[in-house]
Short mmCIF file of C-alpha atoms in Angstrom, two decimals:
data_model
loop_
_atom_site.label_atom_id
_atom_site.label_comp_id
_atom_site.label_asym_id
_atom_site.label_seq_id
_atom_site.Cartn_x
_atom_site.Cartn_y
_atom_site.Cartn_z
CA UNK A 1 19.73 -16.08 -32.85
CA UNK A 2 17.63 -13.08 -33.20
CA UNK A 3 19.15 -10.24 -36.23
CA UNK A 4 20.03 -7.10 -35.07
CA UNK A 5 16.92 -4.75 -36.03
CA UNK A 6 18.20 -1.95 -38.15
CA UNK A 7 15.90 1.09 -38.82
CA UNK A 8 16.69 3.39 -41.68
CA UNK A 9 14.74 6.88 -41.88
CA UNK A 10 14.29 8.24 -45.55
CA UNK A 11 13.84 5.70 -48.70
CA UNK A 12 16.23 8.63 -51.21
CA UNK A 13 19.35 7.60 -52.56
CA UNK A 14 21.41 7.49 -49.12
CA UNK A 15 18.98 5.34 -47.62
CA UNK A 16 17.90 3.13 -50.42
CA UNK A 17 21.77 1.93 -50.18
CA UNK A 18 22.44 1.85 -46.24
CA UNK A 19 19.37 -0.62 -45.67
CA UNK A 20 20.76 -3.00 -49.38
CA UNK A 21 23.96 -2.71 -47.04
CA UNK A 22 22.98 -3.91 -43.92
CA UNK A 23 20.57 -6.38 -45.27
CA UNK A 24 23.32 -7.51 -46.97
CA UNK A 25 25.45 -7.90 -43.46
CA UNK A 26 22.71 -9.70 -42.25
CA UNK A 27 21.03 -7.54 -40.55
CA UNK A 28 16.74 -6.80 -40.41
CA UNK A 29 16.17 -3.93 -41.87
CA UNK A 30 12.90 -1.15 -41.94
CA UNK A 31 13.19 1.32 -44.27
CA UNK A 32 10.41 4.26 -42.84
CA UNK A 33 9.69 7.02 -45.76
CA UNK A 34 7.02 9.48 -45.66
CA UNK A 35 6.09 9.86 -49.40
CA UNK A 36 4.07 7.20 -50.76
CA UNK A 37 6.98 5.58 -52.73
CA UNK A 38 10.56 5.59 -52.72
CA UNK A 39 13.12 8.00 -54.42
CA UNK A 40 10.79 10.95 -54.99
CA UNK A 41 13.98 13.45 -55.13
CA UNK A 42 16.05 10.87 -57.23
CA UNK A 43 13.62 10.79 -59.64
CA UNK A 44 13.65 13.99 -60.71
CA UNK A 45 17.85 14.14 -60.14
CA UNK A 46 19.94 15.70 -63.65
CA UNK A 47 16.42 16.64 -64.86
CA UNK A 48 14.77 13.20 -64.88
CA UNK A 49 17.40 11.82 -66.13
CA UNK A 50 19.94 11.20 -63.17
CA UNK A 51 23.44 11.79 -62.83
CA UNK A 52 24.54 9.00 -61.02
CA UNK A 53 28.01 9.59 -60.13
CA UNK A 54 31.26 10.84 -61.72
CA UNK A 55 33.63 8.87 -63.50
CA UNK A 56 36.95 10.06 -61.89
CA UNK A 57 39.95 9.16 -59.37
CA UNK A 58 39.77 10.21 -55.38
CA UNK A 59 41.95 12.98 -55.76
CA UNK A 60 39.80 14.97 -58.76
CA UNK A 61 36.37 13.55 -56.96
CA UNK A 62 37.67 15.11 -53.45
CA UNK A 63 38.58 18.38 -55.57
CA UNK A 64 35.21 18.10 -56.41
CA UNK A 65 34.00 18.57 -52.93
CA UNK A 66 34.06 22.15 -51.51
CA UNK A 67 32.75 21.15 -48.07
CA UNK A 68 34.81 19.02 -45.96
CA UNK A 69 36.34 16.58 -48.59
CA UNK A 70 38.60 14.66 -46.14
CA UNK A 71 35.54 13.18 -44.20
CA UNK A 72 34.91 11.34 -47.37
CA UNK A 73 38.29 9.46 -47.97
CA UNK A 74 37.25 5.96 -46.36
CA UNK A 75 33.49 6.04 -47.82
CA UNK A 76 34.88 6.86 -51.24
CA UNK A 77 37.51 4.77 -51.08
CA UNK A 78 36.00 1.80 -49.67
CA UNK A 79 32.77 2.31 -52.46
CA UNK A 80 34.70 4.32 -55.79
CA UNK A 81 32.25 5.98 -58.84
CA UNK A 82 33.70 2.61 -60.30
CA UNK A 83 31.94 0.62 -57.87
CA UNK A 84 28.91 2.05 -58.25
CA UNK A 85 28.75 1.98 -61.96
CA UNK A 86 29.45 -1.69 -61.64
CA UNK A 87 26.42 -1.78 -58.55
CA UNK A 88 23.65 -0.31 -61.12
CA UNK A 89 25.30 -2.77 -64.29
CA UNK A 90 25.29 -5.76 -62.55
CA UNK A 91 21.31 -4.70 -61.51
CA UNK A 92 20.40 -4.47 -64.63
CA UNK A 93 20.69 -0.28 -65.17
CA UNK A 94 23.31 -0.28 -67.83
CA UNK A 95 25.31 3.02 -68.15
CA UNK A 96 27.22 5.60 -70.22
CA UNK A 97 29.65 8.46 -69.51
CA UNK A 98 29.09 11.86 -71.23
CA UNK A 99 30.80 15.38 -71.28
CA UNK A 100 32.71 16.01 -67.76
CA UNK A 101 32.89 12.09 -66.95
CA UNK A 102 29.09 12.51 -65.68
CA UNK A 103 27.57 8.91 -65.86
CA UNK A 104 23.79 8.41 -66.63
CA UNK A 105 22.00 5.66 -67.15
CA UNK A 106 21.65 4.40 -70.75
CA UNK A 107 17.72 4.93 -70.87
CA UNK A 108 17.96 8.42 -69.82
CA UNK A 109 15.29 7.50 -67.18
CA UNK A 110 15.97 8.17 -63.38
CA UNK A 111 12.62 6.17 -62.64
CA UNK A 112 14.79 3.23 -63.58
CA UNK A 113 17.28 3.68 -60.89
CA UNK A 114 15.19 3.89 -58.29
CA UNK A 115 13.33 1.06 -59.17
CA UNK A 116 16.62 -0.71 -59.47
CA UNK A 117 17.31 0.18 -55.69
CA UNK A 118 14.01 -0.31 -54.69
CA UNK A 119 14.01 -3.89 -56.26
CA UNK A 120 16.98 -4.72 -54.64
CA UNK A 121 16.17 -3.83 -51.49
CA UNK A 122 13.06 -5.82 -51.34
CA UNK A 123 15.12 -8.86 -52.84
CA UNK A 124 17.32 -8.57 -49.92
CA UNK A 125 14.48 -8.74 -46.94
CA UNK A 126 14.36 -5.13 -46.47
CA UNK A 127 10.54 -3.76 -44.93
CA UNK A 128 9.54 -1.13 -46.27
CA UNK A 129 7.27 1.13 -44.20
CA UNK A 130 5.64 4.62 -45.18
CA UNK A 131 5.06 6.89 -42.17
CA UNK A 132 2.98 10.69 -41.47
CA UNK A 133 3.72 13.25 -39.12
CA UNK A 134 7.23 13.90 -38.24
CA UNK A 135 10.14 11.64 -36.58
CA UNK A 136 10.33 14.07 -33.66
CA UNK A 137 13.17 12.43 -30.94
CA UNK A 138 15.53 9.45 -31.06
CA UNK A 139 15.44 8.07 -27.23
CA UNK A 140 17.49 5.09 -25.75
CA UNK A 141 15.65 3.85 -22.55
CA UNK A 142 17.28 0.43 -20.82
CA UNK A 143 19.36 -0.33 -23.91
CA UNK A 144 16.43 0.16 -26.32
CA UNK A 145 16.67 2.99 -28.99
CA UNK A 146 13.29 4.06 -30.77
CA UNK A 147 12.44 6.76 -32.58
CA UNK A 148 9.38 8.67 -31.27
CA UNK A 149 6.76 10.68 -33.14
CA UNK A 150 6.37 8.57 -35.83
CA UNK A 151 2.61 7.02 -37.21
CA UNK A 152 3.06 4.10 -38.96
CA UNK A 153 0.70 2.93 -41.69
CA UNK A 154 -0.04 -0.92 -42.37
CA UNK A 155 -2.56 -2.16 -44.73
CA UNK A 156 -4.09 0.75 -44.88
CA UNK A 157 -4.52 1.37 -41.10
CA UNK A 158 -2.15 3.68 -39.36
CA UNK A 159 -1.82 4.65 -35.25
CA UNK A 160 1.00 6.29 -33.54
CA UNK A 161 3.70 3.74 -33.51
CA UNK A 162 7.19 4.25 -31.58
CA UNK A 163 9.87 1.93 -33.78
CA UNK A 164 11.86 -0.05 -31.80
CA UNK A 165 15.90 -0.61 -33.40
CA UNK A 166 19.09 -1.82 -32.10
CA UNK A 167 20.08 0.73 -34.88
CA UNK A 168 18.87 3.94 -36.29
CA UNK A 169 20.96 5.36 -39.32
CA UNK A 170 19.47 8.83 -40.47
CA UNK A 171 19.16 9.60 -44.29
CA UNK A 172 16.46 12.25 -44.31
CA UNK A 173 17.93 14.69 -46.64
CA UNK A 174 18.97 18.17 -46.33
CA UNK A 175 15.92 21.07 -47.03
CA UNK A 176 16.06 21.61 -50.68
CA UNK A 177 13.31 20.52 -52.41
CA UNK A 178 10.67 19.93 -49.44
CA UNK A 179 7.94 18.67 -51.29
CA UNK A 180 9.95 15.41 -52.04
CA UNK A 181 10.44 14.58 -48.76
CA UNK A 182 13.25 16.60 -47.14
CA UNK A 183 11.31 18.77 -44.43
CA UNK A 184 14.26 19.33 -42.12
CA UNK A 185 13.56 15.71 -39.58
CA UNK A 186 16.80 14.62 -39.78
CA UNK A 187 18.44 17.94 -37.95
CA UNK A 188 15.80 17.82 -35.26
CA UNK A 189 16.55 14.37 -34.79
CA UNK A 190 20.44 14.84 -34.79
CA UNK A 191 19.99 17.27 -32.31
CA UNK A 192 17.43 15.44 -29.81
CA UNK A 193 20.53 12.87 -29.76
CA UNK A 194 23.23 15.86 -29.04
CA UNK A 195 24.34 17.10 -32.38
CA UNK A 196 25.69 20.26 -33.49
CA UNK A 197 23.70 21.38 -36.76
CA UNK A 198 25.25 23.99 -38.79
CA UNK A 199 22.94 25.98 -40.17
CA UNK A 200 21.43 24.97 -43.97
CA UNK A 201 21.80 27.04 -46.62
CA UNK A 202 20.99 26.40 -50.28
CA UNK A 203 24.00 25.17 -52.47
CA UNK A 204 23.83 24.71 -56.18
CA UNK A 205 21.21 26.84 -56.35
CA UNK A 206 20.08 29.75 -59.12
CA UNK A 207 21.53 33.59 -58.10
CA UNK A 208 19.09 36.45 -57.96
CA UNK A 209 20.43 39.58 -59.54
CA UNK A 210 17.77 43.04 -60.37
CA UNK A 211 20.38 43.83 -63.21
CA UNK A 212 17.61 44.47 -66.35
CA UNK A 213 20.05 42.75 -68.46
CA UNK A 214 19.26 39.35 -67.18
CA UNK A 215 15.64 39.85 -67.77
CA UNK A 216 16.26 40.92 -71.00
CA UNK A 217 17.59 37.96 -72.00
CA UNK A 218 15.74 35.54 -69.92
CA UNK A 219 15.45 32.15 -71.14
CA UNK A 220 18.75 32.51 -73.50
CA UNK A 221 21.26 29.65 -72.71
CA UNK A 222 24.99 30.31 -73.13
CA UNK A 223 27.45 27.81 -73.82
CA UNK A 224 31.28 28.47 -73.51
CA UNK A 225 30.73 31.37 -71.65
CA UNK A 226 33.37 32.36 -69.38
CA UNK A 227 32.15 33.51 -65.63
CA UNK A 228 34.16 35.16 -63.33
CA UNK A 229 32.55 35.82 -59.75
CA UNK A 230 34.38 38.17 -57.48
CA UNK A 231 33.43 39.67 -54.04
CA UNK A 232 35.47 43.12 -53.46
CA UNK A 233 37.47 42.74 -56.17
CA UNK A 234 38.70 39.05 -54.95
CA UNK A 235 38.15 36.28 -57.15
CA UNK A 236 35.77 33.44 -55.79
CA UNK A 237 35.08 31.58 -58.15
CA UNK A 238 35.82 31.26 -62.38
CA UNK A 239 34.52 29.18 -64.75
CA UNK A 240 34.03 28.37 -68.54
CA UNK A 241 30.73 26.56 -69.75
CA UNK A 242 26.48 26.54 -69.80
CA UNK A 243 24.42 29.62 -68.25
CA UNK A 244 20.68 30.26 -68.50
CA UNK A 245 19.41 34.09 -68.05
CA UNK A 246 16.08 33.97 -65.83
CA UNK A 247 13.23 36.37 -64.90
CA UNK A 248 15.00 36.57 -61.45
CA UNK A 249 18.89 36.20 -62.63
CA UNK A 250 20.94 33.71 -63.33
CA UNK A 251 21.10 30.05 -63.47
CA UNK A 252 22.88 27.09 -65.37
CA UNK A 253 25.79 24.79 -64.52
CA UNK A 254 28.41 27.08 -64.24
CA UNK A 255 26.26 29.35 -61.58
CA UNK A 256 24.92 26.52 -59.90
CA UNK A 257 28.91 25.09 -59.12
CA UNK A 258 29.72 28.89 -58.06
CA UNK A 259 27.02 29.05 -55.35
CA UNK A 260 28.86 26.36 -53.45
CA UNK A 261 31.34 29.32 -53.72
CA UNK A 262 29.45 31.93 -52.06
CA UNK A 263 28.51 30.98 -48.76
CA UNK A 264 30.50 34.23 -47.05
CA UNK A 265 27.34 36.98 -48.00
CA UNK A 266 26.51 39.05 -51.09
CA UNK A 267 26.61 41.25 -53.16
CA UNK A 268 29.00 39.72 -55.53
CA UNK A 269 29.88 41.11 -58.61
CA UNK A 270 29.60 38.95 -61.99
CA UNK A 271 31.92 38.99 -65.38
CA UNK A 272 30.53 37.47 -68.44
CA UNK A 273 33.44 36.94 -71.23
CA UNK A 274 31.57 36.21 -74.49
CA UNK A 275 34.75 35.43 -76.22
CA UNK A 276 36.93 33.46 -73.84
CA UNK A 277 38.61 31.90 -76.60
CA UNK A 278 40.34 35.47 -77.54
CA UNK A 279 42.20 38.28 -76.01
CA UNK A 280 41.18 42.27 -76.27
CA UNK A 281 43.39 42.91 -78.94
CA UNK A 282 42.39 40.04 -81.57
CA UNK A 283 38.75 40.64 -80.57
CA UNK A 284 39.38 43.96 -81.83
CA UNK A 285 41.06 43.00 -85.24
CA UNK A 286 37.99 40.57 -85.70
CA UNK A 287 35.46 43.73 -84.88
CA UNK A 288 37.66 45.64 -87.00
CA UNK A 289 37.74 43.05 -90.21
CA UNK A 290 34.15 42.50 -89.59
CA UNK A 291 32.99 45.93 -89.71
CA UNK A 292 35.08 47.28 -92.76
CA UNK A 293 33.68 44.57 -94.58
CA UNK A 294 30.12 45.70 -93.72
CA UNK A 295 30.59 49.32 -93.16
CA UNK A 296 27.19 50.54 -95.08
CA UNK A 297 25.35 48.46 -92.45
CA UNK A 298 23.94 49.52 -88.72
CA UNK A 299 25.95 47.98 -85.59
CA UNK A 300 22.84 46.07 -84.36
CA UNK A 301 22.70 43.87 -87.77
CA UNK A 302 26.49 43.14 -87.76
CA UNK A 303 26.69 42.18 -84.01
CA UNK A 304 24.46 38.54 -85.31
CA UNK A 305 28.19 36.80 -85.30
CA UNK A 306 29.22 38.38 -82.08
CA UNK A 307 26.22 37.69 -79.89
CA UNK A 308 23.04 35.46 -79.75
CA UNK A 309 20.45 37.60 -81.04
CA UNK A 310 18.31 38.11 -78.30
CA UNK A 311 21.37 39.46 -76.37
CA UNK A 312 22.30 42.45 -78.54
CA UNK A 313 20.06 45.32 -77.70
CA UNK A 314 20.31 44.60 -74.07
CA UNK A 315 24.15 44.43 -74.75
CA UNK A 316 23.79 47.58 -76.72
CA UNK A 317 21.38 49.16 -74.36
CA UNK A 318 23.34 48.38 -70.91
CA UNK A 319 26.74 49.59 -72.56
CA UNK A 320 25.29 52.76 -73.33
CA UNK A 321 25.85 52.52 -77.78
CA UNK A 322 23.02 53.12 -80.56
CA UNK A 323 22.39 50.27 -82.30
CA UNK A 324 21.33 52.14 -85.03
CA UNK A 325 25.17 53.89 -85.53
CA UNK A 326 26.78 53.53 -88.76
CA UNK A 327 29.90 50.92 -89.23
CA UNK A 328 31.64 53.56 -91.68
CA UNK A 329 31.28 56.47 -89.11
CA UNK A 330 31.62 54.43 -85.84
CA UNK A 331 33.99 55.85 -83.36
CA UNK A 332 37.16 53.92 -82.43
CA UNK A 333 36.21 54.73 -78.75
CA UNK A 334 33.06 52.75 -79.24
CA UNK A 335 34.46 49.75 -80.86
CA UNK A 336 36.90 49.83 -78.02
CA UNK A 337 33.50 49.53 -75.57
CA UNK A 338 32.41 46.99 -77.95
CA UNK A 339 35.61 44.73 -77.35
CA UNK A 340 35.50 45.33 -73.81
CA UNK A 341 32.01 44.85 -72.73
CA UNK A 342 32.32 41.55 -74.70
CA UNK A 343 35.14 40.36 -72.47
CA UNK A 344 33.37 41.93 -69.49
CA UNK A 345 29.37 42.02 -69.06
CA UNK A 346 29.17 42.87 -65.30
CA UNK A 347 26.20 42.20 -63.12
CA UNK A 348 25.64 42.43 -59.37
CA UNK A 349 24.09 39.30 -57.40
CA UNK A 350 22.35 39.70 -54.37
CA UNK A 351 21.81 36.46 -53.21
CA UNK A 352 20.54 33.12 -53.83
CA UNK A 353 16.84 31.44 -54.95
CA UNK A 354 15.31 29.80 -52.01
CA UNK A 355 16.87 26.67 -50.48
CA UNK A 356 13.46 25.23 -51.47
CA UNK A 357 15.08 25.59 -55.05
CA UNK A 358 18.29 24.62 -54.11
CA UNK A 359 19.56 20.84 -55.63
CA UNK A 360 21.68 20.56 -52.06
CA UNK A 361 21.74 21.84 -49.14
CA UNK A 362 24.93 22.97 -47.21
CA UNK A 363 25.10 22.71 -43.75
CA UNK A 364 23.91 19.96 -41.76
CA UNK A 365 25.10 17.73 -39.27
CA UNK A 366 28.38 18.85 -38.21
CA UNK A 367 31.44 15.73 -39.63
CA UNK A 368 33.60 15.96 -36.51
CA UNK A 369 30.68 14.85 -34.41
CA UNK A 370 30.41 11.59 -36.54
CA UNK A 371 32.93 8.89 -37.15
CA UNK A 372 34.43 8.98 -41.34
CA UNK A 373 35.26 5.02 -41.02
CA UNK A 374 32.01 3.97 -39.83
CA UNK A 375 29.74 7.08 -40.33
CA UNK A 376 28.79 6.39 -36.21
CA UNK A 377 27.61 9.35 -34.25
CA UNK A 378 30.41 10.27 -31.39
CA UNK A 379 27.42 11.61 -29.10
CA UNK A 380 24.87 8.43 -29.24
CA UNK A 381 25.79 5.04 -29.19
CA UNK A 382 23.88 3.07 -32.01
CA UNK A 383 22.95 6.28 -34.10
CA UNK A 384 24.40 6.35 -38.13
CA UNK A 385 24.33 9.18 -40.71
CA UNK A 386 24.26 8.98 -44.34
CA UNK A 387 23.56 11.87 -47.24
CA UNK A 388 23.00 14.98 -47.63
CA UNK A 389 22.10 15.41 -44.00
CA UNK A 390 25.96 15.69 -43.28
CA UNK A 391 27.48 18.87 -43.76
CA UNK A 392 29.48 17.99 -47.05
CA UNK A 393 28.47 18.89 -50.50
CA UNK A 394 29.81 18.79 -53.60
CA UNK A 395 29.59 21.06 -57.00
CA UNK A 396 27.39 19.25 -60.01
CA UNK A 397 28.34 16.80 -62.02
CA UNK A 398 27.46 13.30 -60.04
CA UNK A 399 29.54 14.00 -57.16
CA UNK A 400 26.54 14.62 -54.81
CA UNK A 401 24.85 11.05 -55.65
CA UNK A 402 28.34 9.36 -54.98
CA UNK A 403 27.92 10.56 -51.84
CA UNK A 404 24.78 9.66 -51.26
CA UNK A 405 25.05 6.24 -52.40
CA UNK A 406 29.10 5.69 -50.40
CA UNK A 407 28.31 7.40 -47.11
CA UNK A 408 24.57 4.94 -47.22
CA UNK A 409 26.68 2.11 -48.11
CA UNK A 410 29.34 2.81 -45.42
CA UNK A 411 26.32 3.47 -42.57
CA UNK A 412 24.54 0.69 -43.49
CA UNK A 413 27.37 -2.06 -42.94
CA UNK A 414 28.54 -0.58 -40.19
CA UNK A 415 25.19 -0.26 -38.54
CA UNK A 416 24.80 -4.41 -39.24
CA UNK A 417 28.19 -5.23 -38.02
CA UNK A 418 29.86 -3.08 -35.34
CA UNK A 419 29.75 -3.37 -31.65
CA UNK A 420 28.33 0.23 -30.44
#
């Protein structure tokens, strides 16, 4: 009896896991990537080192998930962070969970996961083929899907080759990070077969601001910071953790999280708390203690315990104060901006980096054209999603990779097994 011929378009994390899936189901599987190996994006994933999911319940992971979190409830539930901690163990990637329940693999190495799904895959049948130009149209002609567009290469030869499938699940990626891969096939594709695509921006993604300040101190890294980000006085998003200063603006896990915030437009205004862990008034007792018992000294050598160093004279500088001011003759007005631009360093963002910088991409393939228990298009019969090409996201933290590897899991068994 001849296997059902499964074709799965982009070798990343999503489609590394829907064609171990459907091999798995019994089904033949080519797996068609344009970069000359597997995994280029998961590779360089939690900065080589790769997040691979988070170790939570449904409930907090779906909290997690800014952008259509109910679509997710079968995929999750039917492959759990749990499961896929005990997928990469029982391959030989043992793991370890670190601050925030975010799981990594013990060797730090994200090379080792993708070879782990890359191994796999190959164990269980799956073809591997690399391809050039773009996948421009998925066609069905007398009960035969291909994909058109497409030039194959084999043994070092390559012509235009049309790939026949009973199946086609797309895994393509969003458009962050192009030079891995993700060039933006995967909409054009969607939408040769009908689909709505909702427009990609960049998500978890660095914020531009022109505020001096952040120049100032680019490079510094904050931790326990707390950021507030407010549009029109609203709050939109608040935070306490890591944040890096850049030549552009701002950057760092906290901002990253907040971008997924941020979709509605910019400006939008920015509150840095330096001392989270205390109110106004016994920040001002500690300025107060601190500078009686230094009062001979100037303001900029007694702000070392307030403030990273290469943060107080733009601090000083944006709030308006001489550093050079005396402790014994300094103004109780001025401590008073002292306590408060501590609790409140404001800066105005205008946008975001470039998508091309962008970890995600929001947007995408629009969820109520495609099936949540099977990850099946409703507008083609025989066409699968999985990834990042959907239009759900999720903030950092591992959340985006258990997405990846669920929705690829869910695709790729229902691709081998269902009737469409």
């Amino acid at each position: 009896m001849r296997k059902r011929q499964v074709l799965v378009l982009g070798g990343g994390a999503a489609g590394l896991f829907a064609a171990i899936a459907a091999a798995e189901a019994g089904a033949s599987v080519l797996l068609a990537e344009r970069n000359p190996f597997c995994g280029k994006k998961l590779n360089i994933t939690g900065k080589g080192r790769c997040n691979l999911t988070n170790a939570c319940d449904l409930d907090t992971f779906l909290a997690n998930v800014p952008v259509n979190p109910r679509f997710l409830y079968r995929a999750l539930t039917d492959f759990s962070p749990a499961d896929t901690v005990a997928f990469f163990e029982e391959h030989g990637v043992p793991t370890k969970t670190e601050r925030g329940r975010r799981v990594f693999p013990v060797s730090d190495r994200a090379r080792d996961v993708t070879d782990c799904l890359v191994r796999t895959a190959k164990e269980r049948g799956v073809r591997i083929l690399r391809f050039d130009g773009e996948a421009l149209a998925f066609e069905e002609r007398d009960g035969v899907r291909t994909v058109c567009g497409l030039t194959g290469q084999r043994g070092g030869t390559s012509a235009p080759e049309p790939l026949p499938c009973d199946r086609l699940i797309l895994a393509t990626g969003g458009a962050s990070y192009p030079s891995t891969g993700s060039t933006g096939d995967g909409y054009r594709l969607a939408a040769s077969a009908g689909h709505t695509i909702l427009p990609p921006k960049p998500s978890l993604v660095p914020l531009v601001s022109s505020d001096p300040f952040c120049k100032a101190c680019m490079g510094l890294s904050l931790r326990n910071v707390g950021a507030t980000f407010l549009r029109n006085g609203k709050t939109l998003y608040a935070e306490q953790g890591e944040l890096l200063f850049t030549h552009f603006g701002v950057s760092g896990p906290i901002v990253l999280s907040a971008s997924a915030h941020l979709r509605e437009g910019y400006p939008v205004t920015l509150r840095l708390d330096m001392k989270p862990a205390l109110d106004e008034k016994t920040l001002d007792q500690r300025l107060l203690r601190e500078f009686s018992a230094h009062s001979g000294r100037d303001l900029r050598n007694c702000m070392n315990s307030l403030l990273p160093a290469k943060m107080i004279d733009p601090f000083l500088q944006k709030l308006g104060i001489s550093g050079s001011e005396k402790l014994h003759s300094l103004p109780r007005e001025t401590r008073k901006r002292l306590c408060e631009g501590l609790k409140c360093i404001e800066l105005e963002l205008t946008g975001p980096r470039p998508i091309a910088e962008a970890i995600i991409t929001s947007g995408g393939v629009a969820v109520t054209e495609v099936d949540p228990r099977t990850m099946a298009s409703r507008k083609a019969r025989g066409l699968y999603f999985a990834g990042e090409l959907l239009d759900v996201d999720a903030y950092t933290g591992g959340y985006n990779l258990q997405i990846a590897f669920a929705t690829g899991r869910l695709a790729g068994l229902s691709a081998a097994t269902d009737e469409a």
